[in-house]
mmCIF file of C-alpha atoms in Angstrom:
data_model
loop_
_atom_site.group_PDB
_atom_site.id
_atom_site.type_symbol
_atom_site.label_atom_id
_atom_site.label_comp_id
_atom_site.label_asym_id
_atom_site.label_seq_id
_atom_site.Cartn_x
_atom_site.Cartn_y
_atom_site.Cartn_z
ATOM 1 C CA CYS O 27 29.235 106.969 50.232
ATOM 2 C CA ALA O 28 30.979 108.477 46.816
ATOM 3 C CA LYS O 29 29.560 111.244 44.427
ATOM 4 C CA LEU O 30 29.985 109.211 40.937
ATOM 5 C CA ASP O 31 28.890 110.711 37.822
ATOM 6 C CA TYR O 32 27.477 109.246 34.517
ATOM 7 C CA GLY O 33 31.362 109.117 33.328
ATOM 8 C CA LEU O 34 32.476 107.891 36.633
ATOM 9 C CA ALA O 35 30.454 104.923 36.831
ATOM 10 C CA GLN O 36 30.412 104.154 33.175
ATOM 11 C CA ASP O 37 34.800 104.347 33.466
ATOM 12 C CA MET O 38 34.040 101.720 36.458
ATOM 13 C CA ILE O 39 31.561 99.854 34.426
ATOM 14 C CA ASP O 40 34.207 99.583 31.924
ATOM 15 C CA GLY O 41 37.303 98.912 34.524
ATOM 16 C CA LYS O 42 38.996 102.173 33.495
ATOM 17 C CA VAL O 43 38.492 103.245 36.653
ATOM 18 C CA THR O 44 39.431 101.274 40.306
ATOM 19 C CA ALA O 45 40.467 101.362 43.425
ATOM 20 C CA ALA O 46 43.913 102.005 42.443
ATOM 21 C CA ASN O 47 42.604 105.360 41.078
ATOM 22 C CA ALA O 48 41.401 106.229 44.214
ATOM 23 C CA VAL O 49 45.012 107.186 45.674
ATOM 24 C CA GLY O 50 46.714 110.907 45.997
ATOM 25 C CA GLU O 51 46.664 113.454 42.791
ATOM 26 C CA ASP O 52 45.090 110.329 40.115
ATOM 27 C CA PRO O 53 42.616 112.682 38.734
ATOM 28 C CA THR O 54 40.772 109.878 36.625
ATOM 29 C CA TRP O 55 38.478 109.265 40.619
ATOM 30 C CA PRO O 56 38.357 113.303 41.436
ATOM 31 C CA LYS O 57 39.087 113.908 45.061
ATOM 32 C CA ASN O 58 35.765 115.006 45.592
ATOM 33 C CA ARG O 59 34.365 112.502 44.243
ATOM 34 C CA ARG O 60 36.013 109.160 46.085
ATOM 35 C CA PRO O 61 34.427 107.304 49.393
ATOM 36 C CA ILE O 62 34.315 108.803 52.868
ATOM 37 C CA ALA O 63 35.186 106.945 55.556
ATOM 38 C CA PRO O 64 34.159 103.535 56.385
ATOM 39 C CA PHE O 65 33.567 103.258 52.730
ATOM 40 C CA LYS O 66 36.151 101.985 50.569
ATOM 41 C CA PRO O 67 37.181 102.830 46.946
ATOM 42 C CA GLN O 68 37.352 98.591 45.786
ATOM 43 C CA ASP O 69 34.055 98.374 47.956
ATOM 44 C CA VAL O 70 32.124 101.481 45.909
ATOM 45 C CA CYS O 71 33.515 99.915 42.544
ATOM 46 C CA GLU O 72 32.417 96.631 43.017
ATOM 47 C CA ASP O 73 29.077 97.306 44.225
ATOM 48 C CA VAL O 74 28.408 99.846 40.586
ATOM 49 C CA LYS O 75 29.967 96.724 38.748
ATOM 50 C CA MET O 76 27.087 94.415 40.729
ATOM 51 C CA LEU O 77 24.207 96.705 39.773
ATOM 52 C CA ALA O 78 25.115 96.968 36.525
ATOM 53 C CA ARG O 79 24.601 93.429 35.911
ATOM 54 C CA ILE O 80 21.926 93.457 38.392
ATOM 55 C CA GLY O 81 20.326 95.966 35.830
ATOM 56 C CA LEU O 82 21.202 94.908 32.764
ATOM 57 C CA ALA O 83 19.441 91.755 33.600
ATOM 58 C CA ARG O 84 16.525 93.822 34.509
ATOM 59 C CA ARG O 85 16.399 95.500 31.585
ATOM 60 C CA LYS O 86 16.561 92.207 29.007
ATOM 61 C CA ASN O 87 13.559 90.682 31.439
ATOM 62 C CA ARG O 88 11.961 94.352 30.257
ATOM 63 C CA TYR O 89 12.573 93.773 27.075
ATOM 64 C CA ASP O 90 12.188 90.041 26.691
ATOM 65 C CA SER O 91 9.117 89.532 24.365
ATOM 66 C CA LYS O 92 8.108 86.344 26.030
ATOM 67 C CA THR O 93 6.783 88.222 29.202
ATOM 68 C CA GLY O 94 4.870 91.261 27.569
ATOM 69 C CA GLY O 95 7.842 93.023 26.587
ATOM 70 C CA ALA O 96 8.597 96.588 26.312
ATOM 71 C CA LEU O 97 8.387 99.533 23.978
ATOM 72 C CA ALA O 98 11.601 101.218 23.798
ATOM 73 C CA MET O 99 11.399 105.026 23.245
ATOM 74 C CA LYS O 100 14.638 106.269 21.624
ATOM 75 C CA SER O 101 14.629 109.822 20.827
ATOM 76 C CA ILE O 102 18.114 111.486 20.454
ATOM 77 C CA LYS O 103 19.367 113.829 23.674
ATOM 78 C CA LEU O 104 21.724 117.063 22.811
ATOM 79 C CA SER O 105 24.102 118.055 24.990
ATOM 80 C CA PHE O 106 24.623 122.204 24.980
ATOM 81 C CA THR O 107 28.387 123.726 25.055
ATOM 82 C CA LEU O 108 28.492 127.070 27.316
ATOM 83 C CA GLY O 109 30.911 130.108 25.590
ATOM 84 C CA PRO O 110 33.008 132.231 28.265
ATOM 85 C CA ASP O 111 30.164 135.096 28.944
ATOM 86 C CA GLY O 112 28.093 131.666 29.748
ATOM 87 C CA ASN O 113 25.661 131.223 26.693
ATOM 88 C CA PRO O 114 25.142 128.504 24.722
ATOM 89 C CA SER O 115 28.114 128.694 22.202
ATOM 90 C CA GLY O 116 27.066 124.956 20.853
ATOM 91 C CA MET O 117 25.250 121.824 20.942
ATOM 92 C CA LYS O 118 25.803 117.691 20.512
ATOM 93 C CA GLN O 119 24.415 114.698 20.742
ATOM 94 C CA TYR O 120 24.576 113.633 24.556
ATOM 95 C CA PRO O 121 25.903 109.972 24.657
ATOM 96 C CA ILE O 122 23.581 107.158 26.309
ATOM 97 C CA ARG O 123 25.685 104.595 28.168
ATOM 98 C CA ASP O 124 25.266 101.571 30.115
ATOM 99 C CA SER O 125 25.565 103.744 33.360
ATOM 100 C CA ASN O 126 22.755 105.833 32.331
ATOM 101 C CA ARG O 127 20.413 102.748 31.276
ATOM 102 C CA LEU O 128 21.329 100.963 34.958
ATOM 103 C CA ILE O 129 20.103 104.244 36.469
ATOM 104 C CA GLU O 130 16.691 103.841 33.907
ATOM 105 C CA GLU O 131 16.388 100.505 35.390
ATOM 106 C CA TYR O 132 16.747 101.461 39.163
ATOM 107 C CA MET O 133 14.017 104.520 38.557
ATOM 108 C CA LEU O 134 12.060 101.888 37.359
ATOM 109 C CA LEU O 135 11.922 99.795 39.688
ATOM 110 C CA ALA O 136 11.592 102.793 42.528
ATOM 111 C CA ASN O 137 8.384 103.312 40.675
ATOM 112 C CA TYR O 138 7.440 99.961 40.350
ATOM 113 C CA LEU O 139 7.376 99.554 43.970
ATOM 114 C CA VAL O 140 5.926 102.769 44.826
ATOM 115 C CA ALA O 141 3.337 101.601 42.589
ATOM 116 C CA GLN O 142 2.833 98.311 44.850
ATOM 117 C CA GLN O 143 2.852 99.931 48.065
ATOM 118 C CA LEU O 144 0.099 102.062 46.532
ATOM 119 C CA ILE O 145 -2.408 99.383 45.269
ATOM 120 C CA LEU O 146 -1.242 97.493 48.946
ATOM 121 C CA ARG O 147 -1.968 99.731 50.761
ATOM 122 C CA ALA O 148 -4.142 102.997 49.327
ATOM 123 C CA LYS O 149 -6.259 100.815 47.313
ATOM 124 C CA ASP O 150 -8.696 102.661 45.689
ATOM 125 C CA LYS O 151 -7.515 106.132 46.545
ATOM 126 C CA ALA O 152 -4.095 105.736 44.340
ATOM 127 C CA PHE O 153 -4.439 106.707 40.582
ATOM 128 C CA LEU O 154 -2.232 104.771 38.739
ATOM 129 C CA ARG O 155 -1.186 105.034 35.066
ATOM 130 C CA ARG O 156 -1.248 102.053 32.737
ATOM 131 C CA HIS O 157 -0.172 102.439 29.412
ATOM 132 C CA PRO O 158 -2.721 100.518 26.592
ATOM 133 C CA PRO O 159 -1.399 97.691 24.584
ATOM 134 C CA PRO O 160 -0.087 99.091 20.980
ATOM 135 C CA ASN O 161 -2.920 100.263 18.472
ATOM 136 C CA PRO O 162 -4.313 97.008 16.330
ATOM 137 C CA ARG O 163 -5.244 98.259 13.722
ATOM 138 C CA GLY O 164 -2.253 100.686 13.819
ATOM 139 C CA MET O 165 0.134 97.702 14.230
ATOM 140 C CA GLU O 166 -1.508 96.136 11.300
ATOM 141 C CA LYS O 167 -1.111 99.204 8.537
ATOM 142 C CA LEU O 168 2.376 98.849 10.263
ATOM 143 C CA LEU O 169 2.585 95.484 9.462
ATOM 144 C CA LYS O 170 1.264 96.238 5.925
ATOM 145 C CA SER O 171 3.863 98.833 5.038
ATOM 146 C CA LEU O 172 6.591 95.881 6.580
ATOM 147 C CA GLN O 173 4.919 93.790 3.853
ATOM 148 C CA VAL O 174 4.989 96.660 0.865
ATOM 149 C CA ALA O 175 8.786 97.526 2.068
ATOM 150 C CA GLY O 176 9.913 93.659 1.878
ATOM 151 C CA LYS O 177 10.216 93.542 5.627
ATOM 152 C CA GLY O 178 7.395 92.144 6.195
ATOM 153 C CA ASP O 179 9.182 88.969 8.275
ATOM 154 C CA ILE O 180 10.286 91.318 10.798
ATOM 155 C CA LEU O 181 6.863 91.127 12.254
ATOM 156 C CA GLY O 182 5.228 87.747 11.177
ATOM 157 C CA SER O 183 1.173 87.496 9.780
ATOM 158 C CA ASN O 184 1.031 85.939 13.619
ATOM 159 C CA ALA O 185 2.008 88.299 15.425
ATOM 160 C CA ASN O 186 0.783 89.267 18.969
ATOM 161 C CA PHE O 187 0.639 92.929 19.119
ATOM 162 C CA THR O 188 2.184 93.806 22.320
ATOM 163 C CA ALA O 189 4.742 96.049 23.972
ATOM 164 C CA GLY O 190 7.239 93.528 23.405
ATOM 165 C CA SER O 191 6.688 93.178 19.307
ATOM 166 C CA LEU O 192 5.959 96.357 18.458
ATOM 167 C CA HIS O 193 10.274 96.826 20.182
ATOM 168 C CA ASN O 194 11.251 94.126 18.609
ATOM 169 C CA THR O 195 10.447 95.081 15.056
ATOM 170 C CA LEU O 196 11.397 98.696 15.291
ATOM 171 C CA GLU O 197 14.552 97.372 16.261
ATOM 172 C CA SER O 198 14.654 94.521 13.473
ATOM 173 C CA LEU O 199 14.070 97.792 11.598
ATOM 174 C CA ARG O 200 17.013 99.209 13.197
ATOM 175 C CA LEU O 201 19.261 96.231 12.949
ATOM 176 C CA SER O 202 18.545 95.889 8.878
ATOM 177 C CA SER O 203 19.375 99.674 8.368
ATOM 178 C CA ASP O 204 22.306 99.536 9.709
ATOM 179 C CA LYS O 205 23.055 96.372 7.831
ATOM 180 C CA ASP O 206 22.099 97.642 4.660
ATOM 181 C CA ALA O 207 24.327 101.069 5.290
ATOM 182 C CA GLU O 208 27.473 99.206 5.250
#
């Protein structure tokens, strides 16, 4: 249909690239990445935006602590620049955008659907990996450390120790740290 990369998909999500950019020599939507017949640029843009809305809703639901939640393991990704000789000449932080999160959600969905089929069809012949819940003793240590730092209210004393509660705690600490830095 069309060759998209993270940047182009993000520009579609942000409304910077539209079907109008798929006409003539407009470099905003490179010719080699435009849809081929019978697919239309307008349909590709609308589909990317729709998939982004659905992916965002799925992500929000996945992190919802009411359903147990998920734990986001955020780490910095590096990108290297190459010199004229093809060797690394520098590095920078790779930006994680909504388009990256969109792909992440659909990869997780694909994994979930494959696991579901393995459970239904292969029953006891398939190995499935399941992450254990957070270690209660570790969570209690975290709660004590937070209380010593004056942040004990973030997790709460009667917290149900789930991946979601740990994620919410770390996110609250990040937001609190950002606010303190201002």
